[in-house]
């Protein structure tokens, strides 16, 4: 791997780590591109090439993963969870959740059974596909 490719990957990882840390905050491509120290267009193209999905889709999936955990482990309302994980409206949350998971948040909660399985296994088993 060349030094330039390594540096590009490091920049993309920096932006992805920022998304993982602040997934509930309003993040946009210009802010993420600044974190990676590249232009917006270059950031979007390179992020997709490195991680296989757009920054927006990655952020949505990360938010849905957190929502899945909250739906399984808490009794908070779907609307509260929607806003807690960073979605702006319950409609967008439900539509995105269904597109990624294959069922609505309420259906997911009904089907999910909290067990005493280590978190790492639960996350691997329930991780939505991209």
Coordinates of N, CA, C and O in Angstrom, one line a residue:
X1 N 0.9 -1.2 0.0 CA 0.0 0.0 0.0 C 0.9 1.2 0.0 O 1.8 1.3 0.8
X2 N 0.6 2.1 -0.9 CA 1.4 3.3 -1.0 C 1.2 4.3 0.2 O 0.1 4.2 0.8
X3 N 2.1 5.2 0.4 CA 1.9 6.2 1.5 C 0.7 7.1 1.3 O 0.0 7.4 2.2
X4 N 0.4 7.4 0.0 CA -0.7 8.3 -0.3 C -2.0 7.6 0.0 O -3.0 8.2 0.6
X5 N -2.1 6.3 -0.3 CA -3.3 5.5 0.0 C -3.5 5.4 1.5 O -4.6 5.5 2.0
X6 N -2.4 5.1 2.1 CA -2.5 5.0 3.6 C -2.9 6.3 4.3 O -3.8 6.2 5.2
X7 N -2.5 7.4 3.8 CA -2.9 8.7 4.3 C -4.4 8.9 4.0 O -5.1 9.4 4.9
X8 N -4.8 8.6 2.8 CA -6.2 8.8 2.5 C -7.1 7.9 3.4 O -8.1 8.4 3.9
X9 N -6.7 6.7 3.6 CA -7.5 5.8 4.5 C -7.5 6.3 5.9 O -8.6 6.3 6.6
X10 N -6.4 6.9 6.4 CA -6.3 7.4 7.7 C -7.3 8.6 7.8 O -8.0 8.8 8.8
X11 N -7.4 9.4 6.8 CA -8.3 10.6 6.8 C -9.8 10.1 6.9 O -10.6 10.7 7.6
X12 N -10.1 9.1 6.1 CA -11.4 8.6 6.1 C -11.8 7.9 7.4 O -12.9 8.1 7.9
X13 N -10.8 7.2 8.0 CA -11.1 6.7 9.3 C -11.3 7.7 10.4 O -12.2 7.6 11.3
X14 N -10.6 8.8 10.3 CA -10.8 10.0 11.2 C -12.3 10.5 11.1 O -12.9 10.7 12.1
X15 N -12.8 10.6 9.9 CA -14.1 11.1 9.7 C -15.1 10.0 10.2 O -16.1 10.3 10.8
X16 N -14.9 8.7 9.9 CA -15.8 7.7 10.3 C -15.8 7.6 11.8 O -16.9 7.4 12.4
X17 N -14.7 7.7 12.5 CA -14.6 7.7 13.9 C -15.4 8.9 14.5 O -16.1 8.7 15.5
X18 N -15.4 10.0 13.8 CA -16.2 11.2 14.3 C -17.7 10.9 14.2 O -18.5 11.2 15.1
X19 N -18.1 10.2 13.1 CA -19.5 9.8 13.0 C -19.9 8.8 14.0 O -21.0 8.8 14.6
X20 N -19.0 7.9 14.4 CA -19.3 6.9 15.4 C -19.4 7.5 16.8 O -20.3 7.1 17.6
X21 N -18.6 8.5 17.0 CA -18.7 9.2 18.3 C -19.9 10.2 18.4 O -20.5 10.2 19.5
X22 N -20.2 10.9 17.4 CA -21.2 11.9 17.4 C -22.4 11.6 16.5 O -23.0 12.5 15.9
X23 N -22.8 10.3 16.4 CA -23.8 9.9 15.5 C -25.2 10.6 15.7 O -25.9 10.8 14.8
X24 N -25.4 11.0 16.9 CA -26.7 11.6 17.3 C -26.7 13.1 17.0 O -27.8 13.8 17.0
X25 N -25.6 13.7 16.7 CA -25.5 15.1 16.3 C -25.7 15.3 14.8 O -25.6 14.4 14.0
X26 N -26.2 16.5 14.5 CA -26.4 16.8 13.1 C -25.0 16.9 12.3 O -24.3 17.8 12.6
X27 N -24.7 15.9 11.6 CA -23.5 15.8 10.8 C -23.8 16.0 9.3 O -24.7 15.3 8.8
X28 N -23.0 16.8 8.6 CA -23.2 16.9 7.2 C -21.9 16.7 6.5 O -20.8 16.6 7.1
X29 N -21.9 16.5 5.2 CA -20.7 16.2 4.4 C -19.7 17.3 4.5 O -18.5 17.1 4.7
X30 N -20.0 18.6 4.5 CA -19.0 19.7 4.7 C -18.2 19.5 6.0 O -17.0 19.7 6.0
X31 N -18.9 19.3 7.1 CA -18.3 19.1 8.4 C -17.3 17.9 8.4 O -16.2 18.0 8.9
X32 N -17.8 16.8 7.8 CA -17.0 15.6 7.8 C -15.8 15.7 6.8 O -14.7 15.3 7.1
X33 N -16.0 16.5 5.7 CA -14.9 16.7 4.8 C -13.8 17.6 5.5 O -12.6 17.4 5.3
X34 N -14.2 18.5 6.3 CA -13.3 19.3 7.1 C -12.5 18.5 8.0 O -11.3 18.6 8.2
X35 N -13.1 17.5 8.7 CA -12.5 16.6 9.6 C -11.4 15.8 8.9 O -10.3 15.6 9.4
X36 N -11.7 15.4 7.6 CA -10.8 14.6 6.8 C -9.8 15.4 6.1 O -8.9 14.9 5.4
X37 N -10.0 16.7 6.1 CA -9.1 17.7 5.4 C -9.1 17.4 3.9 O -8.0 17.4 3.3
X38 N -10.3 17.3 3.3 CA -10.4 17.1 1.9 C -11.7 17.9 1.4 O -12.5 18.3 2.2
X39 N -11.8 18.0 0.1 CA -13.0 18.7 -0.4 C -14.2 17.8 -0.2 O -14.1 16.6 0.0
X40 N -15.4 18.4 -0.3 CA -16.7 17.6 -0.1 C -16.8 16.5 -1.1 O -17.2 15.4 -0.8
X41 N -16.6 16.9 -2.4 CA -16.8 15.9 -3.5 C -15.8 14.7 -3.3 O -16.1 13.6 -3.5
X42 N -14.5 15.1 -3.0 CA -13.5 14.1 -2.9 C -13.8 13.2 -1.7 O -13.7 12.0 -1.7
X43 N -14.3 13.8 -0.6 CA -14.7 13.1 0.6 C -15.7 12.0 0.3 O -15.6 10.8 0.7
X44 N -16.8 12.4 -0.3 CA -17.9 11.5 -0.6 C -17.4 10.3 -1.5 O -17.7 9.2 -1.2
X45 N -16.7 10.6 -2.6 CA -16.2 9.6 -3.5 C -15.2 8.6 -2.7 O -15.3 7.4 -2.9
X46 N -14.3 9.2 -2.0 CA -13.3 8.4 -1.3 C -13.9 7.6 -0.2 O -13.5 6.4 0.0
X47 N -14.8 8.2 0.6 CA -15.5 7.4 1.6 C -16.2 6.2 1.1 O -16.0 5.1 1.6
X48 N -16.9 6.4 0.0 CA -17.6 5.3 -0.6 C -16.6 4.2 -1.1 O -16.8 3.0 -1.0
X49 N -15.5 4.6 -1.7 CA -14.5 3.7 -2.2 C -13.9 2.9 -1.1 O -13.6 1.7 -1.2
X50 N -13.6 3.6 0.0 CA -12.9 2.9 1.1 C -13.9 2.0 1.9 O -13.5 0.9 2.3
X51 N -15.1 2.5 2.2 CA -16.0 1.7 3.1 C -17.2 1.1 2.4 O -17.9 0.3 3.1
X52 N -17.4 1.3 1.1 CA -18.4 0.6 0.4 C -19.8 1.2 0.5 O -20.8 0.6 0.1
X53 N -19.9 2.3 1.2 CA -21.2 3.0 1.3 C -21.0 4.5 1.4 O -19.9 4.9 1.9
X54 N -22.0 5.3 1.1 CA -21.8 6.7 1.2 C -21.8 7.2 2.7 O -22.2 6.4 3.6
X55 N -21.2 8.3 3.0 CA -21.2 8.8 4.4 C -22.6 8.9 5.0 O -22.8 8.5 6.2
X56 N -23.6 9.3 4.2 CA -24.9 9.5 4.7 C -25.5 8.1 5.1 O -26.1 7.9 6.2
X57 N -25.3 7.1 4.2 CA -25.8 5.8 4.5 C -25.1 5.2 5.7 O -25.8 4.5 6.6
X58 N -23.8 5.4 5.9 CA -23.1 4.9 7.0 C -23.7 5.5 8.3 O -23.9 4.8 9.3
X59 N -23.9 6.8 8.3 CA -24.4 7.5 9.5 C -25.9 7.0 9.8 O -26.2 6.7 11.0
X60 N -26.7 6.8 8.8 CA -28.0 6.2 9.0 C -27.9 4.8 9.6 O -28.7 4.5 10.6
X61 N -27.1 4.0 9.1 CA -26.9 2.6 9.6 C -26.4 2.7 11.1 O -26.9 1.9 11.9
X62 N -25.5 3.5 11.3 CA -25.0 3.6 12.7 C -26.1 4.1 13.7 O -26.2 3.5 14.8
X63 N -26.9 5.0 13.3 CA -28.0 5.5 14.1 C -29.1 4.4 14.3 O -29.6 4.2 15.4
X64 N -29.3 3.6 13.2 CA -30.3 2.5 13.3 C -29.8 1.4 14.3 O -30.5 0.8 15.1
X65 N -28.5 1.1 14.2 CA -27.9 0.1 15.1 C -28.1 0.5 16.5 O -28.4 -0.3 17.4
X66 N -27.9 1.8 16.9 CA -28.1 2.3 18.2 C -29.5 2.2 18.6 O -29.9 1.8 19.7
X67 N -30.4 2.6 17.7 CA -31.8 2.5 17.9 C -32.3 1.0 18.2 O -33.1 0.8 19.1
X68 N -31.7 0.1 17.5 CA -32.0 -1.3 17.7 C -31.7 -1.7 19.1 O -32.4 -2.4 19.8
X69 N -30.5 -1.3 19.6 CA -30.1 -1.6 20.9 C -31.1 -1.0 22.0 O -31.5 -1.7 22.9
X70 N -31.4 0.2 21.8 CA -32.4 0.9 22.7 C -33.7 0.3 22.7 O -34.4 0.1 23.7
X71 N -34.2 -0.2 21.5 CA -35.5 -0.8 21.4 C -35.5 -2.2 22.1 O -36.5 -2.5 22.7
X72 N -34.4 -2.9 22.1 CA -34.2 -4.2 22.8 C -34.1 -4.0 24.3 O -34.7 -4.8 25.0
X73 N -33.4 -3.0 24.7 CA -33.0 -2.9 26.1 C -33.7 -1.9 27.0 O -33.5 -1.9 28.2
X74 N -34.5 -1.1 26.4 CA -35.2 -0.1 27.2 C -36.7 -0.1 26.8 O -37.1 -0.8 25.9
X75 N -37.5 0.6 27.6 CA -38.9 0.7 27.3 C -39.3 2.1 26.9 O -40.5 2.5 26.9
X76 N -38.3 2.9 26.5 CA -38.6 4.2 26.0 C -39.4 4.2 24.7 O -39.4 3.2 24.0
X77 N -40.1 5.2 24.5 CA -41.0 5.2 23.3 C -40.2 5.3 22.0 O -39.0 5.8 22.0
X78 N -40.8 4.8 20.9 CA -40.1 4.9 19.6 C -39.7 6.3 19.2 O -38.6 6.6 18.7
X79 N -40.6 7.2 19.5 CA -40.4 8.6 19.2 C -39.2 9.2 20.0 O -38.3 9.9 19.5
X80 N -39.1 8.9 21.3 CA -37.9 9.3 22.1 C -36.6 8.7 21.5 O -35.6 9.4 21.4
X81 N -36.7 7.5 21.2 CA -35.5 6.8 20.6 C -35.1 7.5 19.3 O -33.9 7.7 19.0
X82 N -36.1 7.8 18.5 CA -35.9 8.4 17.2 C -35.0 9.7 17.4 O -34.0 9.9 16.7
X83 N -35.4 10.6 18.3 CA -34.7 11.8 18.5 C -33.4 11.6 19.2 O -32.4 12.3 18.9
X84 N -33.3 10.6 20.1 CA -32.1 10.4 20.8 C -31.0 9.9 19.9 O -29.8 10.3 20.1
X85 N -31.3 9.2 18.9 CA -30.2 8.7 18.0 C -29.9 9.6 16.8 O -29.1 9.4 16.0
X86 N -30.6 10.7 16.8 CA -30.3 11.8 15.8 C -31.2 12.0 14.6 O -30.8 12.7 13.7
X87 N -32.3 11.3 14.5 CA -33.2 11.5 13.4 C -34.1 12.7 13.7 O -34.4 13.0 14.9
X88 N -34.5 13.4 12.7 CA -35.2 14.7 12.8 C -36.7 14.5 12.9 O -37.5 15.3 13.4
X89 N -37.2 13.3 12.4 CA -38.7 13.1 12.5 C -38.9 11.6 12.6 O -38.2 10.8 12.1
X90 N -40.0 11.2 13.3 CA -40.4 9.8 13.4 C -40.7 9.1 12.1 O -40.4 8.0 11.9
X91 N -41.2 9.9 11.1 CA -41.5 9.3 9.8 C -40.2 8.9 9.1 O -40.1 7.8 8.6
X92 N -39.2 9.8 9.1 CA -37.9 9.5 8.5 C -37.3 8.3 9.2 O -36.7 7.4 8.6
X93 N -37.3 8.3 10.5 CA -36.8 7.2 11.3 C -37.4 5.9 11.0 O -36.7 4.9 10.7
X94 N -38.7 5.8 11.0 CA -39.4 4.6 10.7 C -39.1 4.1 9.3 O -38.9 2.9 9.1
X95 N -39.1 5.0 8.3 CA -38.8 4.6 6.9 C -37.4 4.1 6.8 O -37.2 3.0 6.2
X96 N -36.5 4.8 7.4 CA -35.1 4.4 7.3 C -34.8 3.0 8.1 O -34.1 2.1 7.6
X97 N -35.4 2.9 9.2 CA -35.3 1.7 10.0 C -35.8 0.5 9.2 O -35.2 -0.5 9.1
X98 N -37.0 0.7 8.6 CA -37.6 -0.4 7.8 C -36.7 -0.8 6.6 O -36.5 -2.0 6.3
X99 N -36.2 0.2 6.0 CA -35.3 0.0 4.8 C -34.0 -0.8 5.2 O -33.6 -1.7 4.4
X100 N -33.5 -0.6 6.4 CA -32.3 -1.2 6.8 C -32.5 -2.5 7.5 O -31.9 -3.5 7.2
X101 N -33.5 -2.6 8.4 CA -33.8 -3.8 9.2 C -34.8 -4.7 8.6 O -34.7 -5.9 8.7
X102 N -35.7 -4.2 7.8 CA -36.7 -5.0 7.2 C -38.0 -5.1 7.9 O -39.0 -5.8 7.5
X103 N -38.2 -4.4 9.0 CA -39.4 -4.3 9.7 C -39.4 -2.9 10.5 O -38.4 -2.3 10.6
X104 N -40.6 -2.5 10.9 CA -40.7 -1.2 11.6 C -40.1 -1.3 13.0 O -39.9 -2.4 13.5
X105 N -39.8 -0.2 13.6 CA -39.3 -0.2 14.9 C -40.2 -0.9 15.9 O -39.7 -1.7 16.8
X106 N -41.5 -0.7 15.8 CA -42.4 -1.4 16.8 C -42.4 -2.9 16.5 O -42.4 -3.7 17.5
X107 N -42.4 -3.3 15.3 CA -42.3 -4.8 15.0 C -41.0 -5.4 15.5 O -41.0 -6.5 16.0
X108 N -39.9 -4.6 15.3 CA -38.6 -5.1 15.8 C -38.6 -5.3 17.3 O -38.1 -6.3 17.8
X109 N -39.2 -4.3 18.0 CA -39.2 -4.4 19.5 C -40.0 -5.6 19.9 O -39.6 -6.3 20.8
X110 N -41.1 -5.9 19.3 CA -42.0 -7.0 19.6 C -41.2 -8.3 19.4 O -41.3 -9.2 20.2
X111 N -40.5 -8.4 18.4 CA -39.8 -9.6 18.0 C -38.5 -9.8 18.8 O -38.0 -10.9 19.0
X112 N -37.9 -8.7 19.3 CA -36.6 -8.8 19.9 C -36.8 -9.3 21.4 O -37.7 -8.9 22.1
X113 N -35.9 -10.2 21.7 CA -36.0 -10.7 23.1 C -34.6 -10.5 23.7 O -33.6 -10.9 23.2
X114 N -34.6 -9.7 24.8 CA -33.4 -9.4 25.5 C -32.9 -10.7 26.2 O -33.7 -11.3 27.0
X115 N -31.7 -11.1 25.9 CA -31.2 -12.3 26.5 C -29.8 -11.9 27.2 O -29.3 -10.9 27.0
X116 N -29.3 -12.8 28.0 CA -28.0 -12.6 28.6 C -26.9 -13.1 27.8 O -26.0 -13.8 28.2
X117 N -26.9 -12.7 26.5 CA -25.8 -13.0 25.6 C -24.8 -11.8 25.6 O -25.2 -10.6 25.7
X118 N -23.5 -12.1 25.6 CA -22.5 -10.9 25.6 C -22.9 -9.9 24.5 O -23.3 -10.3 23.4
X119 N -22.7 -8.7 24.7 CA -23.0 -7.6 23.8 C -22.3 -7.8 22.5 O -22.9 -7.5 21.4
X120 N -21.1 -8.2 22.4 CA -20.4 -8.4 21.2 C -21.1 -9.4 20.3 O -21.1 -9.2 19.1
X121 N -21.6 -10.5 20.8 CA -22.3 -11.4 20.0 C -23.7 -10.9 19.6 O -24.1 -11.1 18.4
X122 N -24.4 -10.2 20.4 CA -25.7 -9.6 20.1 C -25.5 -8.6 18.9 O -26.2 -8.6 18.0
X123 N -24.4 -7.8 19.0 CA -24.2 -6.8 18.0 C -23.9 -7.5 16.6 O -24.4 -7.1 15.6
X124 N -23.1 -8.5 16.7 CA -22.7 -9.2 15.5 C -24.0 -9.9 14.9 O -24.2 -9.9 13.6
X125 N -24.8 -10.5 15.7 CA -26.0 -11.2 15.2 C -27.1 -10.3 14.6 O -27.8 -10.6 13.7
X126 N -27.2 -9.1 15.3 CA -28.3 -8.2 14.9 C -27.8 -7.0 14.0 O -28.6 -6.2 13.7
X127 N -26.6 -7.0 13.6 CA -26.1 -5.9 12.8 C -26.8 -5.9 11.5 O -26.8 -6.9 10.8
X128 N -27.4 -4.8 11.1 CA -28.1 -4.7 9.8 C -27.1 -4.7 8.7 O -26.0 -4.2 8.8
X129 N -27.5 -5.4 7.6 CA -26.6 -5.4 6.4 C -26.7 -4.1 5.7 O -27.7 -3.3 5.8
X130 N -25.7 -3.7 5.0 CA -25.7 -2.4 4.3 C -26.4 -2.4 3.0 O -26.9 -3.3 2.5

